[in-house]
Structure formats: structure tokens, C-alpha cells
């Protein structure tokens, strides 16, 4: 099945999805400059797609039993229903960042669960540990996606819910997050059985679960629901990045970050998204923290990054 969409002015596919790949080992999504491939489960079955940006349009190929269902959601999934044209940066320092990152749109994902799993895993100590756990879970519980992409489908909610939480400890998921993962999967499986695969109802249901706090909800609102005003509190790095870029201070708090974002109310997540994509970092203090060995494996920790779950370094 083939589709074609007109590309909005300045739209850039690779920038729009720059934070959506869970590291180099993520086999559910592949992103190259101007081309995106991804796989997912839909209410009508598995699907995969390839989107390629040309000079003035985006061409999409879809495969699998879920292709017809996914076709109806592709425009929003690609961020083409998001309109950033009314956003005008006020601060000169941020204006330059906005120009450097121009072309980012906010996707609305039609299926919430894969992003929810990633959010839980990215609560781990380092980004690399969350990426590693995702890769292992996809390897063990995912399956080959339809079509010629060679991708794997992410695990379904029933796949993760069907295993005891201790099974995920072997993938490097701490006990707390492993329990949260299974709770989220069971809740999502019940929602999907009733026909709810995404949207506000699904988000509110998982937001009420232990282990899903303001950071997780803010992250899901921004990166899965396409909310341009979502805010993320409780992140390790984001307040420092906001303070450094928007105010020239090396360190910041959540409260200070919210004050800096207040002039952009209505578009606060758009600002956050541009901060991630800018590549500008607040000066680091202290050594990098390594990846912890998997349970039962010998060896020392390997170099890694402290977790910034919503950062542009995920892919």
C-alpha cells in the first residue's frame, strides 16, 4: 500500500524522529536522513512502514495485516497534523537554537504501549542500560515484522504481561521497574481488549499506576501524544540544559526551568524538544557512570551515560 503526503514548510523527517530510536540495537525502528522505517502492532494485526521524504512530499509504503488501520493514522504519526508555524521564539539565545533545529514536528503515536515500555526502561540509571534492556526484550519477545524492512515487531502488551516480573531482571531491569513494566502491560492489555490502544484514556489509565509519575506522564504526553505544551519534571539533565541555554547558568532546578519555560506556555514541549535536538549541553560535573553488568554476568561496568530519558542521544 502506498501513500503520499505533502511536506509542510521546513518539515524534516529525521529531526522529527531524532529521539525515537532506542539506541543502535533497536530493531523496531530504523532512521536515516530522510527515511524512517518502523514496525508496530495494531488492532488489526502487525504492520510496518517506510516513510521517505522528497523535495516537497513524503512517500509511505505500508505492509502487513494492520496496514489499512495504520493508513488512517499515518499523517498524525509522522507529525504532519502538528502545526508549529504559530510559534515565535522571543529570547535571542533560544532563537538561534530554534533556527538550528527547524523542521521538528510532534508525532501522535496511534499505539501507546511500545513508548510506554521504553519510558519505564528509561527510568534506569543510564540511558545505555534502558536501551540494552529494550533490545533484549525485543529480541526475546518480539517477532519479525511484515514487509521487506527486516525489522522486528515490539512485544505486545499480552507478551510482557504473560511473564513474571522477575523474567525482566535478567535483561538488566531493576526490580522496581520490572514490576512497573508488568503492571503497565496488564493494564494496557485490558484497555486494548476493550478497543483502546492510545489516546487520553490510555494515558490516564497508566498514569494512575505505581511507578508512573510526572516525568513519565510528561514524556508520554510530549513524545507519544504530540502535546506541544507538555512539560517534563524530575529529569536529571533537562533543568541544567534549560538553565544553560536559556539563562547561561550551569545548573538549574525544575522550578527554575518552569519559570524559564513560562513565556512559551502553549509550546513548552516544543522548546524542550528543540533543546534536546540542539546538541548543546550544560558543563558536566563528575565522571560518566558506566553500564552495570547484567545479572549473572561477570565483568566490570562499561562506559555509558547517565540517564536523560528524553534526550536526543537515544538514536
PDB file of N, CA and C in Angstrom, residues 2 9 16 35 38 63 112 118 120 122 133 195 197 224-225 233-234 246 276 294:
ATOM      1  N   UNK A   2       0.542   2.209  -0.841  1.00  0.00           N
ATOM      2  CA  UNK A   2       1.344   3.418  -0.973  1.00  0.00           C
ATOM      3  C   UNK A   2       0.514   4.646  -0.619  1.00  0.00           C
ATOM      4  N   UNK A   9       6.117  23.305   5.120  1.00  0.00           N
ATOM      5  CA  UNK A   9       7.357  24.082   5.009  1.00  0.00           C
ATOM      6  C   UNK A   9       8.324  23.748   6.141  1.00  0.00           C
ATOM      7  N   UNK A  16      12.332  15.175  13.182  1.00  0.00           N
ATOM      8  CA  UNK A  16      11.092  14.869  13.889  1.00  0.00           C
ATOM      9  C   UNK A  16      11.217  13.582  14.692  1.00  0.00           C
ATOM     10  N   UNK A  35      14.684   9.142   5.729  1.00  0.00           N
ATOM     11  CA  UNK A  35      13.969   7.867   5.630  1.00  0.00           C
ATOM     12  C   UNK A  35      13.736   7.282   7.016  1.00  0.00           C
ATOM     13  N   UNK A  38       9.655   1.615  10.509  1.00  0.00           N
ATOM     14  CA  UNK A  38       9.218   1.240  11.851  1.00  0.00           C
ATOM     15  C   UNK A  38       8.201   0.117  11.757  1.00  0.00           C
ATOM     16  N   UNK A  63       3.003  -2.290   4.993  1.00  0.00           N
ATOM     17  CA  UNK A  63       2.879  -3.729   4.816  1.00  0.00           C
ATOM     18  C   UNK A  63       2.191  -4.344   6.030  1.00  0.00           C
ATOM     19  N   UNK A 112       0.058   3.338  22.090  1.00  0.00           N
ATOM     20  CA  UNK A 112       0.842   3.887  23.197  1.00  0.00           C
ATOM     21  C   UNK A 112       1.849   2.904  23.775  1.00  0.00           C
ATOM     22  N   UNK A 118       9.264   1.772  26.722  1.00  0.00           N
ATOM     23  CA  UNK A 118      10.527   2.498  26.644  1.00  0.00           C
ATOM     24  C   UNK A 118      10.665   3.497  27.784  1.00  0.00           C
ATOM     25  N   UNK A 120       9.380   3.299  30.793  1.00  0.00           N
ATOM     26  CA  UNK A 120       9.691   2.565  32.026  1.00  0.00           C
ATOM     27  C   UNK A 120      11.155   2.149  32.030  1.00  0.00           C
ATOM     28  N   UNK A 122      13.616   3.539  30.501  1.00  0.00           N
ATOM     29  CA  UNK A 122      14.499   4.696  30.566  1.00  0.00           C
ATOM     30  C   UNK A 122      14.480   5.380  31.924  1.00  0.00           C
ATOM     31  N   UNK A 133      18.215  -3.035  27.689  1.00  0.00           N
ATOM     32  CA  UNK A 133      17.069  -3.828  28.121  1.00  0.00           C
ATOM     33  C   UNK A 133      16.009  -3.899  27.018  1.00  0.00           C
ATOM     34  N   UNK A 195     -10.737  -2.131  23.152  1.00  0.00           N
ATOM     35  CA  UNK A 195     -10.665  -1.295  21.961  1.00  0.00           C
ATOM     36  C   UNK A 195      -9.890  -0.007  22.109  1.00  0.00           C
ATOM     37  N   UNK A 197      -6.361   1.664  22.297  1.00  0.00           N
ATOM     38  CA  UNK A 197      -4.949   1.405  22.026  1.00  0.00           C
ATOM     39  C   UNK A 197      -4.078   2.637  22.243  1.00  0.00           C
ATOM     40  N   UNK A 224       4.514  10.910  22.681  1.00  0.00           N
ATOM     41  CA  UNK A 224       3.547   9.955  22.146  1.00  0.00           C
ATOM     42  C   UNK A 224       2.228  10.606  21.765  1.00  0.00           C
ATOM     43  N   UNK A 225       1.827  11.649  22.508  1.00  0.00           N
ATOM     44  CA  UNK A 225       0.522  12.271  22.269  1.00  0.00           C
ATOM     45  C   UNK A 225       0.637  13.563  21.465  1.00  0.00           C
ATOM     46  N   UNK A 233       9.130  17.069  34.322  1.00  0.00           N
ATOM     47  CA  UNK A 233       9.815  17.376  35.574  1.00  0.00           C
ATOM     48  C   UNK A 233      10.392  16.095  36.150  1.00  0.00           C
ATOM     49  N   UNK A 234      11.448  16.249  36.947  1.00  0.00           N
ATOM     50  CA  UNK A 234      12.088  15.091  37.543  1.00  0.00           C
ATOM     51  C   UNK A 234      13.186  14.490  36.695  1.00  0.00           C
ATOM     52  N   UNK A 246      18.976  28.771  28.078  1.00  0.00           N
ATOM     53  CA  UNK A 246      18.029  29.883  28.164  1.00  0.00           C
ATOM     54  C   UNK A 246      18.465  30.997  29.103  1.00  0.00           C
ATOM     55  N   UNK A 276      16.721  19.471  23.283  1.00  0.00           N
ATOM     56  CA  UNK A 276      17.351  18.157  23.101  1.00  0.00           C
ATOM     57  C   UNK A 276      18.090  18.072  21.771  1.00  0.00           C
ATOM     58  N   UNK A 294      24.967  -7.204  33.435  1.00  0.00           N
ATOM     59  CA  UNK A 294      23.694  -7.887  33.591  1.00  0.00           C
ATOM     60  C   UNK A 294      23.778  -8.890  34.728  1.00  0.00           C
TER      61      UNK A 294
END
